[in-house]
CSV table of C-alpha atoms and ligand atoms in Angstrom, one decimal:
chain,number,residue,atom,x,y,z
W,1,UNK,CA,5.4,-43.7,32.0
W,2,UNK,CA,5.8,-40.7,34.2
W,3,UNK,CA,6.0,-38.2,31.3
W,4,UNK,CA,2.5,-39.7,30.1
W,5,UNK,CA,1.1,-39.1,33.5
W,6,UNK,CA,2.1,-35.4,33.6
W,7,UNK,CA,0.5,-35.0,30.2
W,8,UNK,CA,-2.6,-36.5,31.4
W,9,UNK,CA,-2.7,-34.3,34.6
W,10,UNK,CA,-2.0,-31.1,32.3
W,11,UNK,CA,-5.0,-32.3,30.1
W,12,UNK,CA,-7.4,-32.6,33.0
W,13,UNK,CA,-6.3,-29.0,34.1
W,14,UNK,CA,-6.8,-27.8,30.7
W,15,UNK,CA,-10.2,-29.5,30.7
W,16,UNK,CA,-11.3,-28.0,34.0
W,17,UNK,CA,-9.9,-24.6,32.9
W,18,UNK,CA,-12.1,-24.6,29.8
W,19,UNK,CA,-15.1,-25.9,31.5
W,20,UNK,CA,-14.9,-23.0,34.1
W,21,UNK,CA,-14.3,-20.5,31.3
W,22,UNK,CA,-17.4,-21.9,29.4
W,23,UNK,CA,-19.4,-21.4,32.5
W,24,UNK,CA,-18.3,-17.7,32.7
W,25,UNK,CA,-19.0,-17.2,28.9
W,26,UNK,CA,-22.6,-18.6,29.4
W,27,UNK,CA,-23.1,-16.3,32.2
W,28,UNK,CA,-22.1,-13.5,30.1
W,29,UNK,CA,-24.1,-14.4,27.3
W,30,UNK,CA,-27.1,-14.6,29.7
W,31,UNK,CA,-26.8,-11.1,30.8
W,32,UNK,CA,-26.4,-10.1,27.0
W,33,UNK,CA,-29.7,-11.8,26.3
W,34,UNK,CA,-31.3,-9.9,29.1
W,35,UNK,CA,-30.4,-6.6,27.2
W,36,UNK,CA,-31.6,-8.1,24.1
W,37,UNK,CA,-34.8,-8.9,25.4
W,38,UNK,CA,-35.3,-5.5,26.6
W,39,UNK,CA,-34.4,-4.1,23.2
W,40,UNK,CA,-36.6,-6.3,20.9
W,41,UNK,CA,-39.6,-4.9,19.7
W,42,UNK,CA,-42.7,-6.0,21.5
W,43,UNK,CA,-45.0,-6.9,18.7
W,44,UNK,CA,-44.4,-9.3,15.9
W,45,UNK,CA,-41.0,-8.0,14.6
W,46,UNK,CA,-39.7,-8.1,10.9
W,47,UNK,CA,-36.5,-9.9,10.0
W,48,UNK,CA,-35.0,-6.3,9.5
W,49,UNK,CA,-36.1,-5.2,13.0
W,50,UNK,CA,-34.6,-8.2,14.6
W,51,UNK,CA,-31.4,-7.7,12.7
W,52,UNK,CA,-31.3,-4.0,13.5
W,53,UNK,CA,-31.6,-4.7,17.3
W,54,UNK,CA,-28.9,-7.4,17.3
W,55,UNK,CA,-26.6,-5.2,15.1
W,56,UNK,CA,-26.9,-2.4,17.9
W,57,UNK,CA,-25.9,-4.6,20.6
W,58,UNK,CA,-23.5,-6.9,19.0
W,59,UNK,CA,-20.3,-5.1,20.1
W,60,UNK,CA,-21.6,-5.6,23.8
W,61,UNK,CA,-21.8,-9.3,22.9
W,62,UNK,CA,-18.5,-9.9,21.2
W,63,UNK,CA,-16.6,-7.6,23.5
W,64,UNK,CA,-17.8,-9.1,26.6
W,65,UNK,CA,-16.7,-12.5,25.3
W,66,UNK,CA,-13.4,-11.0,24.6
W,67,UNK,CA,-13.2,-9.7,28.1
W,68,UNK,CA,-14.3,-12.8,29.7
W,69,UNK,CA,-11.6,-15.0,27.8
W,70,UNK,CA,-8.9,-12.2,28.4
W,71,UNK,CA,-9.7,-12.2,32.3
W,72,UNK,CA,-9.3,-15.9,32.4
W,73,UNK,CA,-5.9,-15.8,30.8
W,74,UNK,CA,-2.4,-15.2,32.5
W,75,UNK,CA,-3.7,-15.9,36.0
W,76,UNK,CA,-0.1,-15.2,37.2
W,77,UNK,CA,0.0,-11.9,35.9
W,78,UNK,CA,-3.6,-11.0,36.8
W,79,UNK,CA,-3.0,-12.0,40.5
W,80,UNK,CA,0.7,-11.0,40.8
W,81,UNK,CA,1.6,-9.8,44.2
W,82,UNK,CA,5.1,-8.5,43.5
W,83,UNK,CA,7.7,-8.0,40.9
W,84,UNK,CA,11.4,-7.0,40.5
W,85,UNK,CA,12.2,-3.6,39.0
W,86,UNK,CA,13.2,-4.3,35.5
W,87,UNK,CA,16.0,-1.6,36.1
W,88,UNK,CA,17.0,-1.8,39.6
W,89,UNK,CA,15.9,-5.1,40.5
W,90,UNK,CA,14.3,-3.9,43.6
W,91,UNK,CA,11.4,-6.0,44.8
W,92,UNK,CA,8.2,-3.8,44.2
W,93,UNK,CA,4.7,-4.7,45.8
W,94,UNK,CA,1.4,-4.7,43.5
W,95,UNK,CA,-0.6,-1.7,43.6
W,96,UNK,CA,-4.2,-1.4,42.4
W,97,UNK,CA,-5.8,-3.2,40.4
W,98,UNK,CA,-6.1,-0.4,37.9
W,99,UNK,CA,-8.9,-0.4,35.4
W,100,UNK,CA,-8.3,0.3,31.7
W,101,UNK,CA,-10.7,0.2,28.7
W,102,UNK,CA,-9.5,-0.6,25.5
W,103,UNK,CA,-11.5,-0.6,22.0
W,104,UNK,CA,-10.7,-3.7,19.7
W,105,UNK,CA,-12.7,-4.7,16.4
W,106,UNK,CA,-15.0,-6.8,18.6
W,107,UNK,CA,-15.9,-4.1,21.0
W,108,UNK,CA,-14.7,-2.6,24.3
W,109,UNK,CA,-12.7,-4.7,26.6
W,110,UNK,CA,-12.2,-3.6,30.3
W,111,UNK,CA,-9.0,-4.8,31.8
W,112,UNK,CA,-8.1,-4.7,35.6
W,113,UNK,CA,-4.5,-5.1,36.4
W,114,UNK,CA,-1.9,-4.8,39.1
W,115,UNK,CA,0.4,-1.9,38.9
W,116,UNK,CA,4.0,-1.8,39.9
W,117,UNK,CA,6.0,1.4,40.7
W,118,UNK,CA,9.5,1.9,41.4
W,119,UNK,CA,10.3,5.0,43.4
W,120,UNK,CA,13.8,4.9,42.8
W,121,UNK,CA,13.6,4.5,39.0
W,122,UNK,CA,10.5,6.7,38.7
W,123,UNK,CA,9.1,4.0,36.4
W,124,UNK,CA,5.7,2.1,36.5
W,125,UNK,CA,4.7,-0.9,34.7
W,126,UNK,CA,1.7,-3.1,33.9
W,127,UNK,CA,2.9,-6.8,33.3
W,128,UNK,CA,-0.2,-7.9,32.2
W,129,UNK,CA,-0.6,-5.4,29.5
W,130,UNK,CA,2.8,-6.6,28.3
W,131,UNK,CA,1.8,-10.3,28.2
W,132,UNK,CA,-1.6,-9.4,26.4
W,133,UNK,CA,0.3,-7.4,24.0
W,134,UNK,CA,-2.1,-4.3,24.5
W,135,UNK,CA,-0.6,-1.2,22.8
W,136,UNK,CA,-0.6,2.3,24.1
W,137,UNK,CA,-3.8,4.3,23.3
W,138,UNK,CA,-7.3,3.3,23.4
W,139,UNK,CA,-7.8,1.9,19.9
W,140,UNK,CA,-5.8,-1.3,19.5
W,141,UNK,CA,-3.9,-2.2,16.4
W,142,UNK,CA,-6.7,-4.5,14.9
W,143,UNK,CA,-8.9,-1.2,14.7
W,144,UNK,CA,-6.0,0.8,13.3
W,145,UNK,CA,-5.1,-1.6,10.6
W,146,UNK,CA,-8.6,-2.0,9.5
W,147,UNK,CA,-9.1,1.8,9.4
W,148,UNK,CA,-5.8,2.5,7.5
W,149,UNK,CA,-6.9,-0.3,5.0
W,150,UNK,CA,-10.1,1.5,4.4
W,151,UNK,CA,-8.5,5.1,4.3
W,152,UNK,CA,-6.0,3.9,1.5
W,153,UNK,CA,-8.8,3.3,-0.6
W,154,UNK,CA,-11.4,6.2,-0.2
W,155,UNK,CA,-11.0,9.8,0.9
W,156,UNK,CA,-10.4,10.2,4.7
W,157,UNK,CA,-14.0,11.8,5.5
W,158,UNK,CA,-15.9,8.9,3.6
W,159,UNK,CA,-13.7,6.4,5.3
W,160,UNK,CA,-14.5,7.8,8.7
W,161,UNK,CA,-18.1,7.8,7.9
W,162,UNK,CA,-18.2,4.2,6.4
W,163,UNK,CA,-15.9,2.8,9.3
W,164,UNK,CA,-18.1,3.9,11.8
W,165,UNK,CA,-21.2,2.7,10.1
W,166,UNK,CA,-19.9,-0.7,9.2
W,167,UNK,CA,-18.0,-1.6,12.5
W,168,UNK,CA,-19.9,0.4,15.0
W,169,UNK,CA,-16.7,2.0,16.2
W,170,UNK,CA,-16.3,5.9,15.6
W,171,UNK,CA,-12.9,7.0,14.2
W,172,UNK,CA,-12.7,10.7,13.3
W,173,UNK,CA,-10.9,11.6,10.0
W,174,UNK,CA,-8.2,13.2,12.2
W,175,UNK,CA,-7.6,9.8,13.7
W,176,UNK,CA,-7.6,8.2,10.5
W,177,UNK,CA,-4.9,10.7,9.3
W,178,UNK,CA,-2.8,10.1,12.3
W,179,UNK,CA,-2.8,6.2,12.1
W,180,UNK,CA,-2.1,6.5,8.4
W,181,UNK,CA,0.9,8.5,9.0
W,182,UNK,CA,2.1,6.5,11.7
W,183,UNK,CA,2.1,3.3,9.5
W,184,UNK,CA,3.5,5.1,6.4
W,185,UNK,CA,6.3,7.1,8.1
W,186,UNK,CA,9.8,6.5,6.6
W,187,UNK,CA,8.8,3.6,4.4
W,188,UNK,CA,11.3,2.7,1.8
W,189,UNK,CA,10.9,0.8,-1.2
W,190,UNK,CA,12.5,-2.3,0.2
W,191,UNK,CA,10.1,-2.3,3.1
W,192,UNK,CA,7.0,-2.6,0.9
W,193,UNK,CA,8.7,-5.1,-1.5
W,194,UNK,CA,7.7,-8.7,-1.2
W,195,UNK,CA,10.6,-10.8,0.0
W,196,UNK,CA,12.8,-12.4,-2.6
W,197,UNK,CA,11.3,-15.8,-1.6
W,198,UNK,CA,7.8,-14.6,-2.5
W,199,UNK,CA,9.2,-13.2,-5.8
W,200,UNK,CA,10.8,-16.5,-6.5
W,201,UNK,CA,7.7,-18.5,-6.0
W,202,UNK,CA,5.7,-16.2,-8.3
W,203,UNK,CA,8.5,-16.5,-10.9
W,204,UNK,CA,8.5,-20.4,-10.4
W,205,UNK,CA,4.6,-20.3,-11.0
W,206,UNK,CA,4.9,-18.7,-14.3
W,207,UNK,CA,8.1,-20.7,-15.2
W,208,UNK,CA,6.5,-24.1,-14.6
W,209,UNK,CA,6.4,-26.2,-17.9
W,210,UNK,CA,7.8,-23.7,-20.0
W,211,UNK,CA,11.0,-24.1,-22.0
W,212,UNK,CA,12.0,-20.4,-22.0
W,213,UNK,CA,12.6,-18.3,-18.9
W,214,UNK,CA,9.6,-16.1,-18.3
W,215,UNK,CA,9.7,-12.4,-19.2
W,216,UNK,CA,10.0,-10.1,-16.3
W,217,UNK,CA,9.0,-6.4,-17.2
W,218,UNK,CA,10.3,-3.4,-15.5
W,219,UNK,CA,8.0,-0.6,-16.5
W,220,UNK,CA,9.2,3.2,-15.6
W,221,UNK,CA,6.8,6.0,-15.9
W,222,UNK,CA,5.4,9.0,-14.4
W,223,UNK,CA,1.9,10.2,-13.5
W,224,UNK,CA,0.7,13.5,-12.3
W,225,UNK,CA,-0.9,14.0,-8.8
W,226,UNK,CA,-2.5,17.0,-7.6
W,227,UNK,CA,-0.2,18.8,-5.1
W,228,UNK,CA,-0.1,21.8,-3.0
W,229,UNK,CA,3.1,23.5,-1.6
W,230,UNK,CA,4.2,23.0,1.8
W,231,UNK,CA,3.9,26.7,2.3
W,232,UNK,CA,0.0,26.2,2.4
W,233,UNK,CA,0.3,24.8,5.9
W,234,UNK,CA,-0.1,27.5,8.2
W,235,UNK,CA,-1.8,28.6,11.2
W,236,UNK,CA,-3.7,31.8,11.8
W,237,UNK,CA,-3.6,33.3,15.0
W,238,UNK,CA,-6.0,31.7,17.5
W,239,UNK,CA,-6.5,28.8,15.1
W,240,UNK,CA,-5.9,25.7,17.3
W,241,UNK,CA,-5.6,23.2,14.1
W,242,UNK,CA,-3.1,23.6,11.3
W,243,UNK,CA,-5.4,23.7,8.2
W,244,UNK,CA,-4.3,24.7,4.6
W,245,UNK,CA,-6.0,27.9,3.5
W,246,UNK,CA,-7.1,27.5,0.0
W,247,UNK,CA,-6.7,31.3,-1.0
W,248,UNK,CA,-3.2,31.5,-0.1
W,249,UNK,CA,-1.5,29.0,-2.3
W,250,UNK,CA,-1.7,27.8,-5.9
W,251,UNK,CA,-2.3,24.1,-6.7
W,252,UNK,CA,0.0,22.4,-8.9
W,253,UNK,CA,0.4,19.0,-10.6
W,254,UNK,CA,3.5,17.2,-9.8
W,255,UNK,CA,4.9,14.1,-11.3
W,256,UNK,CA,4.8,10.8,-9.1
W,257,UNK,CA,7.6,8.7,-10.8
W,258,UNK,CA,7.0,5.0,-10.4
W,259,UNK,CA,8.2,1.7,-11.6
W,260,UNK,CA,6.7,-1.7,-11.6
W,261,UNK,CA,8.3,-5.1,-12.0
W,262,UNK,CA,5.8,-7.8,-13.5
W,263,UNK,CA,6.0,-11.0,-15.0
W,264,UNK,CA,4.2,-11.7,-18.6
W,265,UNK,CA,2.1,-15.0,-18.3
W,266,UNK,CA,0.5,-15.2,-21.8
W,267,UNK,CA,-2.0,-12.4,-21.6
W,268,UNK,CA,-1.8,-12.2,-18.2
W,269,UNK,CA,0.4,-9.8,-15.9
W,270,UNK,CA,1.6,-11.2,-12.6
W,271,UNK,CA,2.4,-8.4,-10.4
W,272,UNK,CA,5.7,-8.5,-8.4
W,273,UNK,CA,6.6,-5.0,-7.1
W,274,UNK,CA,5.5,-1.3,-7.5
W,275,UNK,CA,6.9,1.8,-6.0
W,276,UNK,CA,5.7,5.3,-6.9
W,277,UNK,CA,6.6,8.6,-5.3
W,278,UNK,CA,6.7,12.3,-6.0
W,279,UNK,CA,10.3,12.9,-6.2
W,280,UNK,CA,13.3,13.5,-8.4
W,281,UNK,CA,14.9,11.3,-11.1
W,282,UNK,CA,17.9,10.8,-9.0
W,283,UNK,CA,15.6,9.4,-5.9
W,284,UNK,CA,13.9,7.0,-8.4
W,285,UNK,CA,17.5,5.8,-9.6
W,286,UNK,CA,18.2,5.2,-5.8
W,287,UNK,CA,15.1,3.4,-5.2
W,288,UNK,CA,15.8,1.2,-8.1
W,289,UNK,CA,19.4,0.8,-6.9
W,290,UNK,CA,18.0,-0.4,-3.6
W,291,UNK,CA,15.9,-3.0,-5.2
W,292,UNK,CA,18.8,-4.2,-7.0
W,293,UNK,CA,21.1,-4.2,-4.2
W,294,UNK,CA,18.7,-6.1,-1.9
W,295,UNK,CA,18.8,-8.9,-4.4
W,296,UNK,CA,15.0,-8.9,-4.9
W,297,UNK,CA,15.3,-9.3,-8.7
W,298,UNK,CA,16.2,-13.0,-9.9
W,299,UNK,CA,17.9,-11.9,-12.9
W,300,UNK,CA,19.5,-15.3,-13.6
W,301,UNK,CA,15.9,-17.0,-13.7
W,302,UNK,CA,14.2,-14.5,-16.0
W,303,UNK,CA,14.4,-12.4,-19.3
W,304,UNK,CA,14.4,-8.9,-18.0
W,305,UNK,CA,13.0,-6.3,-20.3
W,306,UNK,CA,12.5,-2.7,-19.8
W,307,UNK,CA,9.9,-0.6,-21.4
W,308,UNK,CA,9.6,3.1,-21.1
W,309,UNK,CA,9.1,6.1,-23.1
W,310,UNK,CA,11.8,8.3,-24.6
W,311,UNK,CA,12.9,10.2,-21.4
W,312,UNK,CA,16.9,10.1,-21.2
W,313,UNK,CA,17.0,9.8,-17.4
W,314,UNK,CA,15.1,6.6,-17.5
W,315,UNK,CA,17.3,4.9,-19.9
W,316,UNK,CA,20.5,6.2,-17.8
W,317,UNK,CA,19.4,4.5,-14.7
W,318,UNK,CA,18.5,1.2,-16.6
W,319,UNK,CA,21.7,1.2,-18.2
W,320,UNK,CA,23.6,1.6,-15.0
W,321,UNK,CA,21.6,-1.0,-13.0
W,322,UNK,CA,20.3,-3.6,-15.5
W,323,UNK,CA,23.0,-3.5,-18.4
W,324,UNK,CA,21.9,-6.7,-19.6
W,325,UNK,CA,18.1,-6.0,-19.8
W,326,UNK,CA,16.3,-6.0,-23.1
W,327,UNK,CA,15.1,-2.4,-23.9
W,328,UNK,CA,11.9,-1.5,-25.5
W,329,UNK,CA,10.6,2.0,-26.3
W,330,UNK,CA,7.0,1.9,-25.8
W,331,UNK,CA,5.4,1.2,-29.0
W,332,UNK,CA,2.4,3.6,-28.4
W,333,UNK,CA,4.8,6.4,-27.5
W,334,UNK,CA,6.2,6.0,-31.0
W,335,UNK,CA,2.7,5.9,-32.5
W,336,UNK,CA,2.1,9.5,-30.9
W,337,UNK,CA,5.2,10.7,-32.6
W,338,UNK,CA,3.9,9.4,-35.8
W,339,UNK,CA,0.5,10.9,-35.3
W,340,UNK,CA,2.0,14.3,-34.9
W,341,UNK,CA,3.8,14.0,-38.2
W,342,UNK,CA,0.9,12.9,-40.0
W,343,UNK,CA,-1.2,15.7,-38.8
W,344,UNK,CA,1.3,18.4,-39.4
W,345,UNK,CA,2.2,17.0,-42.9
W,346,UNK,CA,-1.4,15.9,-44.3
W,347,UNK,CA,-3.9,17.6,-41.7
W,348,UNK,CA,-7.2,15.7,-41.0
W,349,UNK,CA,-7.2,13.6,-44.1
W,350,UNK,CA,-7.4,9.8,-45.0
W,351,UNK,CA,-3.8,10.3,-46.3
W,352,UNK,CA,-2.6,11.1,-42.8
W,353,UNK,CA,-4.3,7.9,-41.5
W,354,UNK,CA,-2.9,5.7,-44.3
W,355,UNK,CA,0.6,7.0,-43.8
W,356,UNK,CA,0.3,6.4,-39.7
W,357,UNK,CA,-0.8,2.9,-40.5
W,358,UNK,CA,1.7,1.9,-43.0
W,359,UNK,CA,4.4,3.5,-40.9
W,360,UNK,CA,3.4,1.6,-37.7
W,361,UNK,CA,3.2,-1.7,-39.7
W,362,UNK,CA,6.7,-1.2,-40.7
W,363,UNK,CA,7.9,-0.4,-37.2
W,364,UNK,CA,5.9,-3.4,-35.9
W,365,UNK,CA,7.7,-5.4,-38.5
W,366,UNK,CA,11.0,-4.1,-37.3
W,367,UNK,CA,11.8,-2.1,-40.5
W,368,UNK,CA,13.1,1.1,-38.5
W,369,UNK,CA,15.7,1.8,-41.4
W,370,UNK,CA,12.7,1.9,-43.9
W,371,UNK,CA,10.9,4.2,-41.6
W,372,UNK,CA,13.9,6.6,-41.1
W,373,UNK,CA,14.6,6.5,-44.7
W,374,UNK,CA,11.0,7.5,-45.4
W,375,UNK,CA,11.1,10.4,-43.0
W,376,UNK,CA,14.3,11.7,-44.6
W,377,UNK,CA,12.7,11.8,-48.0
W,378,UNK,CA,9.5,13.4,-47.0
W,379,UNK,CA,8.7,16.8,-48.5
W,380,UNK,CA,7.6,19.0,-45.6
W,381,UNK,CA,4.7,20.7,-46.4
W,382,UNK,CA,5.1,23.5,-43.8
W,383,UNK,CA,7.6,24.8,-41.1
W,384,UNK,CA,5.4,22.7,-38.4
W,385,UNK,CA,5.6,19.6,-40.5
W,386,UNK,CA,9.3,20.0,-40.9
W,387,UNK,CA,9.6,20.3,-37.1
W,388,UNK,CA,7.5,17.3,-36.5
W,389,UNK,CA,9.4,15.1,-39.0
W,390,UNK,CA,12.7,16.2,-37.6
W,391,UNK,CA,11.6,15.4,-34.0
W,392,UNK,CA,10.4,12.0,-35.0
W,393,UNK,CA,13.4,11.2,-36.9
W,394,UNK,CA,15.7,12.2,-33.9
W,395,UNK,CA,13.4,10.3,-31.5
W,396,UNK,CA,13.5,7.0,-33.4
W,397,UNK,CA,17.1,7.3,-34.4
W,398,UNK,CA,18.1,7.9,-30.6
W,399,UNK,CA,16.2,4.8,-29.6
W,400,UNK,CA,17.3,2.7,-32.7
W,401,UNK,CA,18.3,-0.4,-30.3
W,402,UNK,CA,14.9,-0.3,-28.6
W,403,UNK,CA,12.4,-0.6,-31.5
W,404,UNK,CA,13.0,-4.1,-32.9
W,405,UNK,CA,9.5,-4.7,-32.4
W,406,UNK,CA,9.5,-7.7,-34.9
W,407,UNK,CA,12.2,-9.8,-32.9
W,408,UNK,CA,10.8,-8.5,-29.7
W,409,UNK,CA,7.3,-9.9,-30.5
W,410,UNK,CA,8.8,-13.2,-31.5
W,411,UNK,CA,10.6,-13.4,-28.2
W,412,UNK,CA,7.5,-12.9,-26.3
W,413,UNK,CA,8.5,-9.4,-25.1
W,414,UNK,CA,6.0,-6.6,-24.7
W,415,UNK,CA,5.8,-3.7,-27.0
W,416,UNK,CA,4.1,-1.3,-24.6
W,417,UNK,CA,4.0,-0.4,-21.0
W,418,UNK,CA,0.3,-1.2,-20.5
W,419,UNK,CA,1.3,-2.7,-17.2
W,420,UNK,CA,2.7,0.5,-16.1
W,421,UNK,CA,-0.3,2.5,-17.2
W,422,UNK,CA,-2.5,0.4,-15.1
W,423,UNK,CA,-0.3,0.7,-12.0
W,424,UNK,CA,-0.4,4.5,-12.5
W,425,UNK,CA,-4.0,4.3,-12.5
W,426,UNK,CA,-4.7,2.0,-9.4
W,427,UNK,CA,-1.9,3.2,-7.3
W,428,UNK,CA,-1.9,6.9,-8.1
W,429,UNK,CA,-4.9,8.2,-9.8
W,430,UNK,CA,-7.8,6.0,-7.9
W,431,UNK,CA,-6.9,7.6,-4.4
W,432,UNK,CA,-5.1,10.7,-5.1
W,433,UNK,CA,-6.9,12.1,-8.0
W,434,UNK,CA,-10.3,13.5,-6.1
W,435,UNK,CA,-12.1,16.6,-6.8
W,436,UNK,CA,-11.0,19.2,-4.4
W,437,UNK,CA,-8.0,17.1,-3.1
W,438,UNK,CA,-4.8,18.6,-3.2
W,439,UNK,CA,-2.0,16.7,-1.6
W,440,UNK,CA,1.2,17.9,0.5
W,441,UNK,CA,4.2,16.0,-1.0
W,442,UNK,CA,4.8,14.1,2.3
W,443,UNK,CA,1.2,13.1,2.5
W,444,UNK,CA,1.0,11.9,-1.2
W,445,UNK,CA,4.2,9.9,-0.7
W,446,UNK,CA,2.9,8.2,2.4
W,447,UNK,CA,-0.4,7.4,0.9
W,448,UNK,CA,1.6,6.1,-2.5
W,449,UNK,CA,3.9,3.8,-0.2
W,450,UNK,CA,0.7,2.3,1.5
W,451,UNK,CA,-1.0,1.7,-1.9
W,452,UNK,CA,2.2,0.1,-3.0
W,453,UNK,CA,2.5,-2.1,-0.1
W,454,UNK,CA,-1.3,-3.2,-0.7
W,455,UNK,CA,-0.6,-4.0,-4.2
W,456,UNK,CA,2.7,-5.8,-3.4
W,457,UNK,CA,1.1,-7.9,-0.8
W,458,UNK,CA,3.1,-6.5,2.1
W,459,UNK,CA,0.2,-4.1,3.8
W,460,UNK,CA,0.1,-6.4,6.9
W,461,UNK,CA,3.8,-6.8,7.2
W,462,UNK,CA,4.2,-2.8,6.9
W,463,UNK,CA,1.5,-2.4,9.5
W,464,UNK,CA,3.2,-4.9,11.8
W,465,UNK,CA,6.5,-3.1,11.4
W,466,UNK,CA,5.1,0.2,12.5
W,467,UNK,CA,3.7,-1.5,15.6
W,468,UNK,CA,7.0,-2.7,16.6
W,469,UNK,CA,8.5,0.6,15.9
W,470,UNK,CA,5.9,2.3,18.2
W,471,UNK,CA,6.7,-0.3,20.9
W,472,UNK,CA,10.4,0.2,20.8
W,473,UNK,CA,10.3,4.0,20.8
N,501,LIG,ZN1,14.0,0.5,40.0
């Protein structure tokens, strides 16, 4: 009984609290209406005119609402008279209140909060900021997250312009760089990867109602990104900002090596995890090993299959980490080798096309022995042809166990790494290959890490992590 009364009393209090707040909000809205009245066009306005006027004033309305609500919360911290020093436990009297203005997505919010300073510890604190979760700096995390979200899609300059136009909040491209750097700093593959639970959920969806375990494909490949050397970073005497000077360095194309885990669901691809970086083969191997060690791949619940081209280092890592995976040599890569042979041997002729088609069909049907025998029996028409034939034979022979395309097809395995090519495109090329954009290794890797996080569905999580790191430091 007593308990019910307490709840009822709490409800009354909450009701009164809300009634007061509503009153304040109405007053705030009235003040905004005065502003709107003054700003509206005098004669018969068009819809566009009304929209434009409200658009220009909207941050004042929404920011004002946020400010009124915030002022109404945490009354014990708003009016706190004293607090114990968190370090030496001395009793400290309130100073202030000290005003502070912060920017949020809904507009500027003015805070007035008591300040506590310990002269022994030389440390000050604002308990209200702490309970409100206000972060250091004027721009709050919601702005930072939205801005980084945009900057990982389009060039910084464009992102800055568009962000200002669409939100009413000016963020310079330098700030965008800084925010992006802060979020992406030190990200590893495991931090941008979805959780094992999430991966299991996606696997479960594809597996539902099927007799066979779903095929989980690991594609490994490289994509070229435009780079500039670290030596391009420099400062001329008297120049305040660090800026790369074009004339002093030569651009280069560097390989972003990547891997992608994805499920095959009929014709559809269900994405699981991507990771692309400009780094060495060994580092890619380490990243793959981290994924394996973190237990992210449910090897017992899928049929794991690795698709890649002929690069030796790729298969070395695969063999070491996923020895039971089915290995597939990219069918389209094979086709390139065959086209080279045909061109060298038969030139631009119908015969060349016929030979490629016939040979590809044999490969497709899994008749590798016949293809290798055919290559052996070919009479080279030139030195170039001999070289192409030899290369092709060596290539196909080396990857013998990876070209059983007939069996693979019947097993529902992929023959090519189309899923990897599209990842290269939407993770690397779309953002990094822009005319005139040449990336420092660190910047390109940070951008790649964030774009991977986006496609892995972990961008919000990665952002929150960076906020916690900032708060702890
Ligand atoms: Zn103290």
